[in-house]
Amino acid sequence: MMSRFYKSQAFFLLTLLKVAIAQESFDWSTIEPSTNLSWVDCYSQFQCARYQVPLNYSEPDGGTAAIAVIKLNATVEASQYGGPIFLNPGGPGVSGISFALGVAPFLQPVFGNQFDIIGFDPRGVNNSTPKTSIFRTEEESSAWFAQDVTDLNSTKEALPEAWARYQVFGQLAQNRNDDNSLNFVSTDNVARDMLSMVEAFGEEKLQFYGASYGTALGALFSTMFPDRVGRVVLDGCLDMDGYFNNDMKFMVEDIDKAMQTFFDTCHSAGPQACAFYDSSPSQIEANLEAIYDSVRKQPIPYVSGDTFSIITYDVLRETILLVLRMQELFPGLAAGLKGLSTGNGTSIFQLINELLAPPSEAGPTAESLIAIECSDTNPSERDVLQLQSDMASINSTFAGTEGLQIMTYCSGWKIRPEGRFNGPVGGNTSFPLLIMSSTIDPATPLSGAKKTSSAFPGSALLQQDSVGHTALFAAGSNCTFQHLAAYFANGTLPEEGTICPANIPPFGGVNNTTSGISPRSFPLPRLRH
């Protein structure tokens, strides 16, 4: 059972697509780690390897780590081969293996069939070893994270209690870091691993698609190794200064805008398309506030056969936060809210179950997310009063969610890797970067993409007129697909000011009839914890 922290924080649990979960299991321990990417067949159409790297690049003859790598081979003649494109789905701590299993067959036609599509579990994550694990057992981990709440502004006790708990967590991590592996999970080491893998492929320069936290990895790589940049796409950019200084308030900047878009588009779509329709956007908002008040006072019990649950205020807030990351989920949320308004939890529970159902072995861990993110930040041991001040400074109805949670978790982290590179990012690169963003991104606002583009001279910003987290996964857009294909194939950048429409607006209809990739040729991933 995964944590509530990870459900609401790992921006991109897109790895946990049903198609990935349905894959047969594979025993990674049967592969001997090597420094030359020795491939074996795995998961039907893929090849797998365990790539050996130094645990500490400053002491390359010391301990080692084994990076789990998966490859979907290019489908063209050798003369047309375009090399590997590496993926990072974010998190941090999300499994790149699971992500590739789920989306590589659909990304390859978008990026180009001349490319190998490469997924990997960063050091400390999932199938890579040593694996980050602060707790001794899964039961210990589940019991701990089950106490997390989504909104630290929901009660006066929520923030102080979370702060105290993560002082304990930080001390526990320090006490249990017996092999010192937690000293080497920071993103700069992942960038070095990635460069080493590029070279193991016989390539000189990196080709990369990174989403959410993956933009921090891509930006850090491009800063550390600017002459090794081939084609680098950063989609859904963090505010890099905020990330590396544990000032994550930027994450809530656009949540209210996304919520308002739900109200506006529900009203404009009409009652046939939006089940939660009412006479005006403001009335729809008032109706949601009434539901919040109702479930605070009296949570909704749900029992159907052997399935049972309680729909609380915190669960509802978490569900809404996740839905706002993908606009095609808006109709499902509307139906669920309509049911809740009459005391019926069936539709909202079905949506919650789809978003938050436990994953299989593909799931990431909250421990790896905290370890990587907090290792990346400069020391920032905020006390409760400082965090309360941070929350009060955020002008958002979601001030107690998302970024403030991460700031709280990192307030107690005590392991500070020596000599790590953690920003600032930017500079001239051997080839311009392609930066992408949704117009309204409830996790990584458009402002982060603009700031990142300014940090890398010559880079281009491609904006997609959609609501959701990242451009590629917020909504399908033939226009976006075509720009991605052109960039990877021949380095063509979109013209300044380019804005791509989504194929389908939030409550249906058609925005774009351009021939090419259908929006449904990209199966929509569903978030899970």
PDB file of N, CA and C in Angstrom, residues 430-483:
ATOM      1  N   SER A 430      25.199  22.939 -26.637  1.00  0.00           N
ATOM      2  CA  SER A 430      25.632  22.596 -27.992  1.00  0.00           C
ATOM      3  C   SER A 430      24.474  22.512 -28.974  1.00  0.00           C
ATOM      4  N   PHE A 431      23.254  22.340 -28.461  1.00  0.00           N
ATOM      5  CA  PHE A 431      22.057  22.412 -29.306  1.00  0.00           C
ATOM      6  C   PHE A 431      20.933  22.983 -28.456  1.00  0.00           C
ATOM      7  N   PRO A 432      20.067  23.797 -29.035  1.00  0.00           N
ATOM      8  CA  PRO A 432      19.005  24.429 -28.235  1.00  0.00           C
ATOM      9  C   PRO A 432      18.032  23.416 -27.653  1.00  0.00           C
ATOM     10  N   LEU A 433      17.540  23.708 -26.462  1.00  0.00           N
ATOM     11  CA  LEU A 433      16.542  22.886 -25.798  1.00  0.00           C
ATOM     12  C   LEU A 433      15.143  23.254 -26.300  1.00  0.00           C
ATOM     13  N   LEU A 434      14.232  22.283 -26.236  1.00  0.00           N
ATOM     14  CA  LEU A 434      12.815  22.523 -26.487  1.00  0.00           C
ATOM     15  C   LEU A 434      12.089  22.456 -25.150  1.00  0.00           C
ATOM     16  N   ILE A 435      11.486  23.576 -24.746  1.00  0.00           N
ATOM     17  CA  ILE A 435      10.761  23.672 -23.479  1.00  0.00           C
ATOM     18  C   ILE A 435       9.268  23.625 -23.790  1.00  0.00           C
ATOM     19  N   MET A 436       8.508  22.838 -23.026  1.00  0.00           N
ATOM     20  CA  MET A 436       7.073  22.687 -23.267  1.00  0.00           C
ATOM     21  C   MET A 436       6.279  22.904 -21.987  1.00  0.00           C
ATOM     22  N   SER A 437       5.034  23.382 -22.161  1.00  0.00           N
ATOM     23  CA  SER A 437       4.162  23.562 -20.999  1.00  0.00           C
ATOM     24  C   SER A 437       2.716  23.674 -21.445  1.00  0.00           C
ATOM     25  N   SER A 438       1.819  23.201 -20.586  1.00  0.00           N
ATOM     26  CA  SER A 438       0.412  23.543 -20.733  1.00  0.00           C
ATOM     27  C   SER A 438       0.232  25.012 -20.360  1.00  0.00           C
ATOM     28  N   THR A 439      -0.814  25.629 -20.895  1.00  0.00           N
ATOM     29  CA  THR A 439      -1.130  27.008 -20.525  1.00  0.00           C
ATOM     30  C   THR A 439      -1.413  27.119 -19.036  1.00  0.00           C
ATOM     31  N   ILE A 440      -2.186  26.172 -18.518  1.00  0.00           N
ATOM     32  CA  ILE A 440      -2.462  26.115 -17.082  1.00  0.00           C
ATOM     33  C   ILE A 440      -2.016  24.749 -16.570  1.00  0.00           C
ATOM     34  N   ASP A 441      -0.946  24.752 -15.794  1.00  0.00           N
ATOM     35  CA  ASP A 441      -0.413  23.520 -15.227  1.00  0.00           C
ATOM     36  C   ASP A 441      -0.520  23.613 -13.710  1.00  0.00           C
ATOM     37  N   PRO A 442      -1.322  22.758 -13.075  1.00  0.00           N
ATOM     38  CA  PRO A 442      -1.553  22.870 -11.634  1.00  0.00           C
ATOM     39  C   PRO A 442      -0.417  22.358 -10.765  1.00  0.00           C
ATOM     40  N   ALA A 443       0.662  21.879 -11.356  1.00  0.00           N
ATOM     41  CA  ALA A 443       1.805  21.407 -10.574  1.00  0.00           C
ATOM     42  C   ALA A 443       3.083  22.164 -10.907  1.00  0.00           C
ATOM     43  N   THR A 444       3.291  22.450 -12.181  1.00  0.00           N
ATOM     44  CA  THR A 444       4.480  23.195 -12.615  1.00  0.00           C
ATOM     45  C   THR A 444       4.010  24.292 -13.569  1.00  0.00           C
ATOM     46  N   PRO A 445       3.745  25.475 -13.052  1.00  0.00           N
ATOM     47  CA  PRO A 445       3.127  26.532 -13.851  1.00  0.00           C
ATOM     48  C   PRO A 445       3.954  26.937 -15.064  1.00  0.00           C
ATOM     49  N   LEU A 446       3.270  27.537 -16.025  1.00  0.00           N
ATOM     50  CA  LEU A 446       3.897  28.037 -17.244  1.00  0.00           C
ATOM     51  C   LEU A 446       5.066  28.966 -16.927  1.00  0.00           C
ATOM     52  N   SER A 447       4.995  29.681 -15.827  1.00  0.00           N
ATOM     53  CA  SER A 447       6.079  30.593 -15.450  1.00  0.00           C
ATOM     54  C   SER A 447       7.405  29.857 -15.294  1.00  0.00           C
ATOM     55  N   GLY A 448       7.365  28.608 -14.841  1.00  0.00           N
ATOM     56  CA  GLY A 448       8.591  27.820 -14.714  1.00  0.00           C
ATOM     57  C   GLY A 448       9.210  27.514 -16.062  1.00  0.00           C
ATOM     58  N   ALA A 449       8.367  27.236 -17.060  1.00  0.00           N
ATOM     59  CA  ALA A 449       8.869  26.978 -18.411  1.00  0.00           C
ATOM     60  C   ALA A 449       9.500  28.237 -18.996  1.00  0.00           C
ATOM     61  N   LYS A 450       8.849  29.375 -18.797  1.00  0.00           N
ATOM     62  CA  LYS A 450       9.395  30.629 -19.313  1.00  0.00           C
ATOM     63  C   LYS A 450      10.739  30.951 -18.659  1.00  0.00           C
ATOM     64  N   LYS A 451      10.820  30.728 -17.367  1.00  0.00           N
ATOM     65  CA  LYS A 451      12.058  31.000 -16.634  1.00  0.00           C
ATOM     66  C   LYS A 451      13.177  30.072 -17.095  1.00  0.00           C
ATOM     67  N   THR A 452      12.853  28.797 -17.293  1.00  0.00           N
ATOM     68  CA  THR A 452      13.858  27.838 -17.746  1.00  0.00           C
ATOM     69  C   THR A 452      14.315  28.165 -19.156  1.00  0.00           C
ATOM     70  N   SER A 453      13.370  28.538 -20.031  1.00  0.00           N
ATOM     71  CA  SER A 453      13.745  28.899 -21.396  1.00  0.00           C
ATOM     72  C   SER A 453      14.690  30.102 -21.396  1.00  0.00           C
ATOM     73  N   SER A 454      14.446  31.065 -20.524  1.00  0.00           N
ATOM     74  CA  SER A 454      15.320  32.239 -20.445  1.00  0.00           C
ATOM     75  C   SER A 454      16.717  31.874 -19.964  1.00  0.00           C
ATOM     76  N   ALA A 455      16.812  30.814 -19.164  1.00  0.00           N
ATOM     77  CA  ALA A 455      18.115  30.410 -18.618  1.00  0.00           C
ATOM     78  C   ALA A 455      18.994  29.726 -19.654  1.00  0.00           C
ATOM     79  N   PHE A 456      18.375  29.219 -20.726  1.00  0.00           N
ATOM     80  CA  PHE A 456      19.134  28.519 -21.770  1.00  0.00           C
ATOM     81  C   PHE A 456      18.977  29.285 -23.089  1.00  0.00           C
ATOM     82  N   PRO A 457      19.927  30.155 -23.408  1.00  0.00           N
ATOM     83  CA  PRO A 457      19.833  30.962 -24.639  1.00  0.00           C
ATOM     84  C   PRO A 457      19.639  30.100 -25.874  1.00  0.00           C
ATOM     85  N   GLY A 458      18.725  30.534 -26.739  1.00  0.00           N
ATOM     86  CA  GLY A 458      18.461  29.809 -27.979  1.00  0.00           C
ATOM     87  C   GLY A 458      17.387  28.763 -27.866  1.00  0.00           C
ATOM     88  N   SER A 459      16.976  28.427 -26.640  1.00  0.00           N
ATOM     89  CA  SER A 459      15.923  27.425 -26.482  1.00  0.00           C
ATOM     90  C   SER A 459      14.596  27.989 -26.965  1.00  0.00           C
ATOM     91  N   ALA A 460      13.645  27.088 -27.257  1.00  0.00           N
ATOM     92  CA  ALA A 460      12.322  27.493 -27.737  1.00  0.00           C
ATOM     93  C   ALA A 460      11.268  27.014 -26.760  1.00  0.00           C
ATOM     94  N   LEU A 461      10.223  27.816 -26.597  1.00  0.00           N
ATOM     95  CA  LEU A 461       9.106  27.467 -25.730  1.00  0.00           C
ATOM     96  C   LEU A 461       7.894  27.114 -26.579  1.00  0.00           C
ATOM     97  N   LEU A 462       7.378  25.903 -26.374  1.00  0.00           N
ATOM     98  CA  LEU A 462       6.159  25.453 -27.044  1.00  0.00           C
ATOM     99  C   LEU A 462       5.055  25.361 -25.998  1.00  0.00           C
ATOM    100  N   GLN A 463       4.052  26.194 -26.144  1.00  0.00           N
ATOM    101  CA  GLN A 463       2.932  26.208 -25.210  1.00  0.00           C
ATOM    102  C   GLN A 463       1.757  25.442 -25.809  1.00  0.00           C
ATOM    103  N   GLN A 464       1.132  24.618 -24.990  1.00  0.00           N
ATOM    104  CA  GLN A 464      -0.063  23.893 -25.427  1.00  0.00           C
ATOM    105  C   GLN A 464      -1.256  24.436 -24.664  1.00  0.00           C
ATOM    106  N   ASP A 465      -2.303  24.793 -25.377  1.00  0.00           N
ATOM    107  CA  ASP A 465      -3.471  25.414 -24.754  1.00  0.00           C
ATOM    108  C   ASP A 465      -4.340  24.334 -24.110  1.00  0.00           C
ATOM    109  N   SER A 466      -3.897  23.898 -22.954  1.00  0.00           N
ATOM    110  CA  SER A 466      -4.588  22.834 -22.237  1.00  0.00           C
ATOM    111  C   SER A 466      -4.458  23.079 -20.751  1.00  0.00           C
ATOM    112  N   VAL A 467      -5.253  22.338 -19.986  1.00  0.00           N
ATOM    113  CA  VAL A 467      -5.184  22.359 -18.529  1.00  0.00           C
ATOM    114  C   VAL A 467      -4.702  20.992 -18.080  1.00  0.00           C
ATOM    115  N   GLY A 468      -3.593  20.964 -17.373  1.00  0.00           N
ATOM    116  CA  GLY A 468      -3.076  19.691 -16.897  1.00  0.00           C
ATOM    117  C   GLY A 468      -1.574  19.753 -16.703  1.00  0.00           C
ATOM    118  N   HIS A 469      -1.047  18.697 -16.164  1.00  0.00           N
ATOM    119  CA  HIS A 469       0.369  18.647 -15.823  1.00  0.00           C
ATOM    120  C   HIS A 469       1.180  18.116 -16.991  1.00  0.00           C
ATOM    121  N   THR A 470       2.058  18.968 -17.486  1.00  0.00           N
ATOM    122  CA  THR A 470       2.865  18.782 -18.701  1.00  0.00           C
ATOM    123  C   THR A 470       1.979  18.979 -19.928  1.00  0.00           C
ATOM    124  N   ALA A 471       2.594  19.192 -21.045  1.00  0.00           N
ATOM    125  CA  ALA A 471       1.827  19.330 -22.288  1.00  0.00           C
ATOM    126  C   ALA A 471       1.465  17.967 -22.865  1.00  0.00           C
ATOM    127  N   LEU A 472       2.439  17.076 -22.881  1.00  0.00           N
ATOM    128  CA  LEU A 472       2.258  15.809 -23.582  1.00  0.00           C
ATOM    129  C   LEU A 472       1.162  14.953 -22.967  1.00  0.00           C
ATOM    130  N   PHE A 473       0.995  15.034 -21.632  1.00  0.00           N
ATOM    131  CA  PHE A 473       0.046  14.150 -20.974  1.00  0.00           C
ATOM    132  C   PHE A 473      -1.179  14.866 -20.423  1.00  0.00           C
ATOM    133  N   ALA A 474      -1.240  16.198 -20.542  1.00  0.00           N
ATOM    134  CA  ALA A 474      -2.452  16.905 -20.117  1.00  0.00           C
ATOM    135  C   ALA A 474      -3.594  16.626 -21.073  1.00  0.00           C
ATOM    136  N   ALA A 475      -3.266  16.594 -22.374  1.00  0.00           N
ATOM    137  CA  ALA A 475      -4.275  16.365 -23.415  1.00  0.00           C
ATOM    138  C   ALA A 475      -3.555  16.048 -24.713  1.00  0.00           C
ATOM    139  N   GLY A 476      -4.182  15.275 -25.580  1.00  0.00           N
ATOM    140  CA  GLY A 476      -3.597  14.997 -26.884  1.00  0.00           C
ATOM    141  C   GLY A 476      -3.616  16.223 -27.779  1.00  0.00           C
ATOM    142  N   SER A 477      -2.543  16.431 -28.535  1.00  0.00           N
ATOM    143  CA  SER A 477      -2.484  17.549 -29.484  1.00  0.00           C
ATOM    144  C   SER A 477      -1.646  17.138 -30.679  1.00  0.00           C
ATOM    145  N   ASN A 478      -2.291  17.018 -31.836  1.00  0.00           N
ATOM    146  CA  ASN A 478      -1.534  16.694 -33.056  1.00  0.00           C
ATOM    147  C   ASN A 478      -0.437  17.716 -33.303  1.00  0.00           C
ATOM    148  N   CYS A 479      -0.735  18.972 -33.027  1.00  0.00           N
ATOM    149  CA  CYS A 479       0.230  20.055 -33.229  1.00  0.00           C
ATOM    150  C   CYS A 479       1.475  19.827 -32.373  1.00  0.00           C
ATOM    151  N   THR A 480       1.284  19.495 -31.114  1.00  0.00           N
ATOM    152  CA  THR A 480       2.415  19.219 -30.221  1.00  0.00           C
ATOM    153  C   THR A 480       3.200  18.011 -30.708  1.00  0.00           C
ATOM    154  N   PHE A 481       2.490  16.965 -31.096  1.00  0.00           N
ATOM    155  CA  PHE A 481       3.164  15.760 -31.596  1.00  0.00           C
ATOM    156  C   PHE A 481       4.054  16.093 -32.795  1.00  0.00           C
ATOM    157  N   GLN A 482       3.537  16.901 -33.688  1.00  0.00           N
ATOM    158  CA  GLN A 482       4.289  17.231 -34.900  1.00  0.00           C
ATOM    159  C   GLN A 482       5.542  18.040 -34.584  1.00  0.00           C
ATOM    160  N   HIS A 483       5.449  18.958 -33.637  1.00  0.00           N
ATOM    161  CA  HIS A 483       6.628  19.733 -33.250  1.00  0.00           C
ATOM    162  C   HIS A 483       7.674  18.840 -32.567  1.00  0.00           C
TER     163      HIS A 483
END
